[in-house]
């Protein structure tokens, strides 16, 4: 029985290029594991063996005629927020339960062009709204380290799939932490690049000024390999940036500096429990030991980031989700008898509670009489936040925080406390609000489960982020820790 | 008048671009339903808007042509509301930061030049079309128009009657077609007018409650809608009833405006900056480039006309506003060796356009020939025609006849200039009215008209009036 699922993408790529295995064999390997384990985990909303095997065959052709590149033939899980031509794309919602896009998202196109093989569409919180993947219409996803616990969200299906060895790598999207937090809960590397790096065309919108596509991977190198295939300006997305050219993150991993200056805001550490704080300090000490400078700074934002985020994101979401009205595509209530009923019944029947909650919040904060006090105020705070980070980055190379205050919580634990759920994003949302790049590294343990360590860099400094992360991975290799499912062959 | 109407306009012009404002789909009128609606136009999941540069250029052309302030930064905002023909359930428009700021458009009315203050102009996308009568008990949706680029032009509330409102609108229409940023086809919805109208007691400064009459698509309807609204609002006010702030539609069949259901009046659009688009930057370089590419602006064309043909500014403005008349005029002036522009202009503007207005005919439908008018002016100048016989000739031309010299012969329109013959007539008249003649000779100049009239009677209107005073004076 082969253990391809314990290998990184880099290792698989070598194996493919050396002819030790074909893409078809690899794909079959992962497809059988999905068949075996996914019923219990629910990492996938849609598994597409036909598409995968046909892509694998194409990849194997490329190996034969020498046109293969580093990602050719590598299987991946694709978060179901990215449109895939001919393959159902649901965004985790009943609203799009039967929606088959006639176009690919730009991210999809680029990964397919790189020769990757799509195993299936990964489970997610409905319309990316959530931190646990419990809000998926298709059923909750479970954490492979302990299936009583959540894998995080909204990219929970992606993180669980990689952690369980059902895919070697996965795409995700991150609006307030939806790549980094699941990566943290599932012992993975999760990277959210600078806003504007990855095209949002075809990525179903939640909060347009915060959303960003990214990667959940086993190693820093893997994350670099996949992210570099995704980034770059796109004429179909006006918010993509064209200043950074074609960065080859994977080529410069070894070129980091020997001494980085790292700012650590006390605000988040103080909110952790003793075990968490001890773990975090342990990592800081490790970094210091290797010659890096750690300074504790004041960044008293803990009390404002969550409200600010939960005003801006729902506001944009309320507008972005208004198009789901049962008129042109998606769910239309069979009971609807009038235009008004098409709207009201379709949306009432096809949106889950969390989505409805956020649409209500968003509509409220934008409405006349409240716009100034809520939405406009939040945008001002956002500008201040950006300025605060910019101030810090004048003197520091990175900001370091825990990715979350604690490890994964149990399924259904926060069912009746949506606000507590929101606060699990405390350490991650400020990054999206400031449009910065950040990575979560699987360096800590908390209550017997994984907990991530987050590094935040200035705008467009992904290269530096990868370089330092790569160094840290060498300092404290984590790949030996496997989820029970991954280690059970 | 007891009440003073106060009128402001919002005109939506469909820009003359190849593609829609935020997608590459073809933006022309017509086509089978939903054949020009891409996934972006239909707001499919994950689709995003990308701004059409040509639309920006056309908006800037308009701004430059009215000498407006051009904002170096402008922002696209989402106007959120639910309606089946609005695919995203929001319209991308511009709210607080439009691309074009204040400017002025000159227009002509009754020989006077007036300045209309345009408050702003901004870019926004059009919605699709709802067809309620196509399928029984259903509404059909055609998204061909969804996403087409519009420029919304807003005036200050500076008009006080239908006449000036329409005069302005015609000039605006002329400008945008002259700039080639709009095809001006009102039937097809390329130029739509929203009329905001309120009444206030004459002399009062404070504005009354206004009603908005939406989507009026002909100048005639604008006039009628304004007339009806004035009457309706005046009647309410006369009875001490309040005018409700409403959105209304003009019904051509009844000539009335009807209020939309109140529900549709209360909209909170929850405007906010569209996060899918970056702020629009307009550089000085771009403006200079566009300025170079502008056709001669109305002011220049009008000044040139004035200079070349010695026209008054109002006359020149009128010609600018009516390109086919202008073309005719210029051709006329080039027909003969000696051009008589002032005379031709005069005939065109006072006689012929007056005729068109009275008979409700278009100038083009008259089928006049430039050479004919040129000759008519010439024959007036060389006194072959008297002003009276000239009128007779014009009547023939307007009836479809042509060839001035032939017509003069055929209908005996020559002015009588034969002095000997005239002397005989003068003698006859003097002998018939000796008393009046005495009075005239002793200083009662008013009687000249009487004698001219008598002489004209005897000559069938063909006497040349200039000779008469001298002949009367020299009669013995």
mmCIF file of N, CA and C in Angstrom, chain B residues 318 322 325 347-359 361-363 366:
data_model
loop_
_atom_site.group_PDB
_atom_site.id
_atom_site.type_symbol
_atom_site.label_atom_id
_atom_site.label_comp_id
_atom_site.label_asym_id
_atom_site.label_seq_id
_atom_site.Cartn_x
_atom_site.Cartn_y
_atom_site.Cartn_z
ATOM 1 N N UNK B 318 -28.779 79.013 -33.552
ATOM 2 C CA UNK B 318 -29.908 78.290 -34.124
ATOM 3 C C UNK B 318 -29.422 77.325 -35.213
ATOM 4 N N UNK B 322 -29.486 73.111 -35.629
ATOM 5 C CA UNK B 322 -30.225 72.412 -36.681
ATOM 6 C C UNK B 322 -29.276 72.090 -37.818
ATOM 7 N N UNK B 325 -30.463 72.310 -41.478
ATOM 8 C CA UNK B 325 -30.727 73.686 -41.927
ATOM 9 C C UNK B 325 -29.404 74.411 -42.166
ATOM 10 N N UNK B 347 -34.431 84.787 -44.535
ATOM 11 C CA UNK B 347 -35.541 84.053 -45.146
ATOM 12 C C UNK B 347 -35.731 82.719 -44.426
ATOM 13 N N UNK B 348 -34.615 82.032 -44.168
ATOM 14 C CA UNK B 348 -34.688 80.730 -43.515
ATOM 15 C C UNK B 348 -35.286 80.844 -42.121
ATOM 16 N N UNK B 349 -34.721 81.744 -41.354
ATOM 17 C CA UNK B 349 -35.086 81.762 -39.938
ATOM 18 C C UNK B 349 -36.453 82.376 -39.680
ATOM 19 N N UNK B 350 -36.734 83.524 -40.299
ATOM 20 C CA UNK B 350 -38.043 84.100 -39.968
ATOM 21 C C UNK B 350 -39.150 83.489 -40.787
ATOM 22 N N UNK B 351 -38.960 83.351 -42.117
ATOM 23 C CA UNK B 351 -40.077 82.884 -42.937
ATOM 24 C C UNK B 351 -40.232 81.371 -42.912
ATOM 25 N N UNK B 352 -39.153 80.681 -43.263
ATOM 26 C CA UNK B 352 -39.300 79.235 -43.476
ATOM 27 C C UNK B 352 -39.473 78.465 -42.168
ATOM 28 N N UNK B 353 -38.643 78.765 -41.153
ATOM 29 C CA UNK B 353 -38.782 78.027 -39.887
ATOM 30 C C UNK B 353 -40.109 78.347 -39.218
ATOM 31 N N UNK B 354 -40.562 79.606 -39.411
ATOM 32 C CA UNK B 354 -41.876 79.980 -38.885
ATOM 33 C C UNK B 354 -42.957 79.121 -39.530
ATOM 34 N N UNK B 355 -42.808 78.945 -40.845
ATOM 35 C CA UNK B 355 -43.757 78.109 -41.591
ATOM 36 C C UNK B 355 -43.745 76.680 -41.045
ATOM 37 N N UNK B 356 -42.549 76.156 -40.841
ATOM 38 C CA UNK B 356 -42.419 74.783 -40.316
ATOM 39 C C UNK B 356 -43.119 74.632 -38.975
ATOM 40 N N UNK B 357 -42.909 75.619 -38.115
ATOM 41 C CA UNK B 357 -43.521 75.530 -36.781
ATOM 42 C C UNK B 357 -45.032 75.561 -36.898
ATOM 43 N N UNK B 358 -45.517 76.485 -37.769
ATOM 44 C CA UNK B 358 -46.971 76.651 -37.892
ATOM 45 C C UNK B 358 -47.608 75.397 -38.476
ATOM 46 N N UNK B 359 -46.982 74.877 -39.527
ATOM 47 C CA UNK B 359 -47.564 73.720 -40.205
ATOM 48 C C UNK B 359 -47.111 72.398 -39.597
ATOM 49 N N UNK B 361 -44.221 70.957 -39.708
ATOM 50 C CA UNK B 361 -43.474 70.148 -40.669
ATOM 51 C C UNK B 361 -41.988 70.262 -40.329
ATOM 52 N N UNK B 362 -41.235 69.263 -40.728
ATOM 53 C CA UNK B 362 -39.788 69.359 -40.527
ATOM 54 C C UNK B 362 -39.171 70.058 -41.724
ATOM 55 N N UNK B 363 -38.034 70.701 -41.486
ATOM 56 C CA UNK B 363 -37.367 71.416 -42.563
ATOM 57 C C UNK B 363 -37.022 70.469 -43.707
ATOM 58 N N UNK B 366 -39.542 69.664 -46.464
ATOM 59 C CA UNK B 366 -39.953 70.678 -47.444
ATOM 60 C C UNK B 366 -39.317 70.432 -48.799
#
